[in-house]
mmCIF file of C-alpha atoms in Angstrom:
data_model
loop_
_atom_site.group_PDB
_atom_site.id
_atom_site.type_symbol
_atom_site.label_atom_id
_atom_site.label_comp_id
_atom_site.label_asym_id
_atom_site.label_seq_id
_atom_site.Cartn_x
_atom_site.Cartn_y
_atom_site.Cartn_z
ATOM 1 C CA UNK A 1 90.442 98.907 48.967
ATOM 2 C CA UNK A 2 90.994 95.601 50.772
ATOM 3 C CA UNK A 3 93.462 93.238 49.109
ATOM 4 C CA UNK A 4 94.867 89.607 50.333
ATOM 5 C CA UNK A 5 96.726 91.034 53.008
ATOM 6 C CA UNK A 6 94.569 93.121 54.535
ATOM 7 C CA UNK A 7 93.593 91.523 57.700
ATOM 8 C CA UNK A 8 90.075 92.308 57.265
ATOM 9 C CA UNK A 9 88.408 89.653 54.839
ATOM 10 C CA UNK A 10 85.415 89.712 52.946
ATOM 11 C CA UNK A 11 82.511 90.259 55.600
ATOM 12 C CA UNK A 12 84.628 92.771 57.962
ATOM 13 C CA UNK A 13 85.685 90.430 60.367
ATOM 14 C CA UNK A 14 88.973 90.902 62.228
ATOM 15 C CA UNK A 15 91.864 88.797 62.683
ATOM 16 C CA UNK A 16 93.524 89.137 65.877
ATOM 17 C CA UNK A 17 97.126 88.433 66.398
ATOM 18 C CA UNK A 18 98.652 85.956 68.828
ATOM 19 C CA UNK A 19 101.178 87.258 71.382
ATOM 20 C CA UNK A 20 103.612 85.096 73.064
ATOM 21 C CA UNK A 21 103.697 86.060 77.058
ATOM 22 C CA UNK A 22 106.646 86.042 78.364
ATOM 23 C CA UNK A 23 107.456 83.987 81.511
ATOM 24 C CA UNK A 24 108.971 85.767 85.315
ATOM 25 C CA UNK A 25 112.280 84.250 85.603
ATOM 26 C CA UNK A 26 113.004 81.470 87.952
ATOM 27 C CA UNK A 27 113.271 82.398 91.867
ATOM 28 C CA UNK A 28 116.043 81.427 94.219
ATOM 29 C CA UNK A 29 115.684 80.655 97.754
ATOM 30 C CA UNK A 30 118.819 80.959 99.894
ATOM 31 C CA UNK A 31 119.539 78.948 102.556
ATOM 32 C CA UNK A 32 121.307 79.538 106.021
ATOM 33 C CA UNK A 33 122.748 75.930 107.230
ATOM 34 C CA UNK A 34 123.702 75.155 110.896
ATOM 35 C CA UNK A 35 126.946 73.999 112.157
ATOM 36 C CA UNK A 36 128.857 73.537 115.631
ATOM 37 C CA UNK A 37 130.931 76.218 115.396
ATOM 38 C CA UNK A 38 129.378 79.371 114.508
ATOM 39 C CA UNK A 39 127.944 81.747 117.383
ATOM 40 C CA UNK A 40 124.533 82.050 117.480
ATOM 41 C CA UNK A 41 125.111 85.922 117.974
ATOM 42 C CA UNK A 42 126.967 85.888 114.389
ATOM 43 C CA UNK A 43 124.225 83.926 112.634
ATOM 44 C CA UNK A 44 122.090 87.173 113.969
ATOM 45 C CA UNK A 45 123.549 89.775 112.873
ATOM 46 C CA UNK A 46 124.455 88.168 109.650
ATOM 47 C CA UNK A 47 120.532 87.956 109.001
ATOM 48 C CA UNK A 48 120.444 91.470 109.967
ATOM 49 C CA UNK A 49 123.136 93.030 108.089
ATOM 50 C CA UNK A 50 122.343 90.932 104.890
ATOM 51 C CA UNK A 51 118.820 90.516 104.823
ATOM 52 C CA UNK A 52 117.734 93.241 106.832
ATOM 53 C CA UNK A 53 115.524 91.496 109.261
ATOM 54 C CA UNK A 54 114.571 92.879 112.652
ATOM 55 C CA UNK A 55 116.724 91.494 115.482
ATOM 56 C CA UNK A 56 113.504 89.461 116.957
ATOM 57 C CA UNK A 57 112.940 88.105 112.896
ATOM 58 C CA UNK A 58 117.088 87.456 112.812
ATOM 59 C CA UNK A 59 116.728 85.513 116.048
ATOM 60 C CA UNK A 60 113.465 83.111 115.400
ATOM 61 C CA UNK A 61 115.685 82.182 111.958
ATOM 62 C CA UNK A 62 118.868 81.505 113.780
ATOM 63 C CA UNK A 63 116.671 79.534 116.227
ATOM 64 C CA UNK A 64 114.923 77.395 113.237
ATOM 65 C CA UNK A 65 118.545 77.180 111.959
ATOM 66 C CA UNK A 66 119.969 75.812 114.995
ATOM 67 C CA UNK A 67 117.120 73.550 115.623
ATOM 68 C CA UNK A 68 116.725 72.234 112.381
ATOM 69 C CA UNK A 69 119.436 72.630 110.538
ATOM 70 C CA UNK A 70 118.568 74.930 107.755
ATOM 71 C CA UNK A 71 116.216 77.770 107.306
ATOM 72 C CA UNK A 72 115.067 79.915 104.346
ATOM 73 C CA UNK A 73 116.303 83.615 104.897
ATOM 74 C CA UNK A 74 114.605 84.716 101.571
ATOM 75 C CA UNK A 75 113.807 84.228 97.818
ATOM 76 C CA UNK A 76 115.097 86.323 95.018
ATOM 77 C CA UNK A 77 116.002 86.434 91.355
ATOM 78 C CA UNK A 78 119.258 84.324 90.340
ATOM 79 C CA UNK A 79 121.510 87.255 90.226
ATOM 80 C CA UNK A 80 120.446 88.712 93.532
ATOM 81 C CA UNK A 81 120.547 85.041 95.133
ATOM 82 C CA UNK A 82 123.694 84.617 94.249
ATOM 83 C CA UNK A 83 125.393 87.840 95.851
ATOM 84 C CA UNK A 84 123.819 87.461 98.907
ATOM 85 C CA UNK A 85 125.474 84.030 99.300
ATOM 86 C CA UNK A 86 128.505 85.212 98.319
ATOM 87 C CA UNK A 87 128.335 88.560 101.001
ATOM 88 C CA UNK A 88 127.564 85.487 103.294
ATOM 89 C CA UNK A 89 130.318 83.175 102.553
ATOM 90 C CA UNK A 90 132.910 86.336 102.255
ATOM 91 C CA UNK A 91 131.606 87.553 105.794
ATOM 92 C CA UNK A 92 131.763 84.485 107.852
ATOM 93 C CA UNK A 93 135.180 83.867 106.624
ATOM 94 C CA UNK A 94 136.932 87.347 106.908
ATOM 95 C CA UNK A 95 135.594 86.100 110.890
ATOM 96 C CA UNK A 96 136.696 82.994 110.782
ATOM 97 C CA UNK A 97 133.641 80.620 111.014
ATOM 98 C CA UNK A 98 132.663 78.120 108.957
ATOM 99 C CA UNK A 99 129.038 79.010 108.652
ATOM 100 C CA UNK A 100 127.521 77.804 105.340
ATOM 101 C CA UNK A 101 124.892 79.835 102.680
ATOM 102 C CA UNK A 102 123.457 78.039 99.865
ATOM 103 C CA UNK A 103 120.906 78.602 97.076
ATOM 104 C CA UNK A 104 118.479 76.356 95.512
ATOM 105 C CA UNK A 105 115.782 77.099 92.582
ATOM 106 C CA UNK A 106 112.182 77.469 94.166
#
């Protein structure tokens, strides 16, 4: 028996539900930012300790930092983003230097 709401019709065809996909949340890329005070030696093992790159990896991004400016040190959801900034910001200034970590969406 095949009534109105059956969702085969008449000839046997088959209606096919629509299903919404759901979307990867936003990423996060945080930033390392140069200044004149921080040791280059910090900046290191800040990338190291944090981000867990190799010493030669944590010393090409200081580099980029110091020549540049700024550098990416990685990309991650919101939530992750935002702690590593934090560890960042806490660490420099439990040692006393004014180096800077920032966020932005991707």
């Amino acid at each position: 028996m095949s009534g109105p709401d059956d969702p085969r019709h008449g000839d046997g065809d088959v209606v096919l539900e629509t299903r919404t996909k759901t979307q990867r949340p936003p990423l996060y890329k945080v930033l390392i930012l140069n200044d004149d005070y921080t040791p280059m030696e910090f900046v290191v093992h800040v990338l190291e300790r944090f981000f867990g790159l190799t010493h030669a990896q944590a010393f090409e991004v200081m580099l980029t930092v110091h020549k540049k400016g700024v550098a990416v040190v990685g990309v991650f959801s919101f939530e992750v983003a935002e702690t590593k900034v934090a560890q960042v910001m806490d660490f420099a200034r439990r040692h006393q230097h004014p180096l800077q970590c920032t966020m932005e969406k991707e």
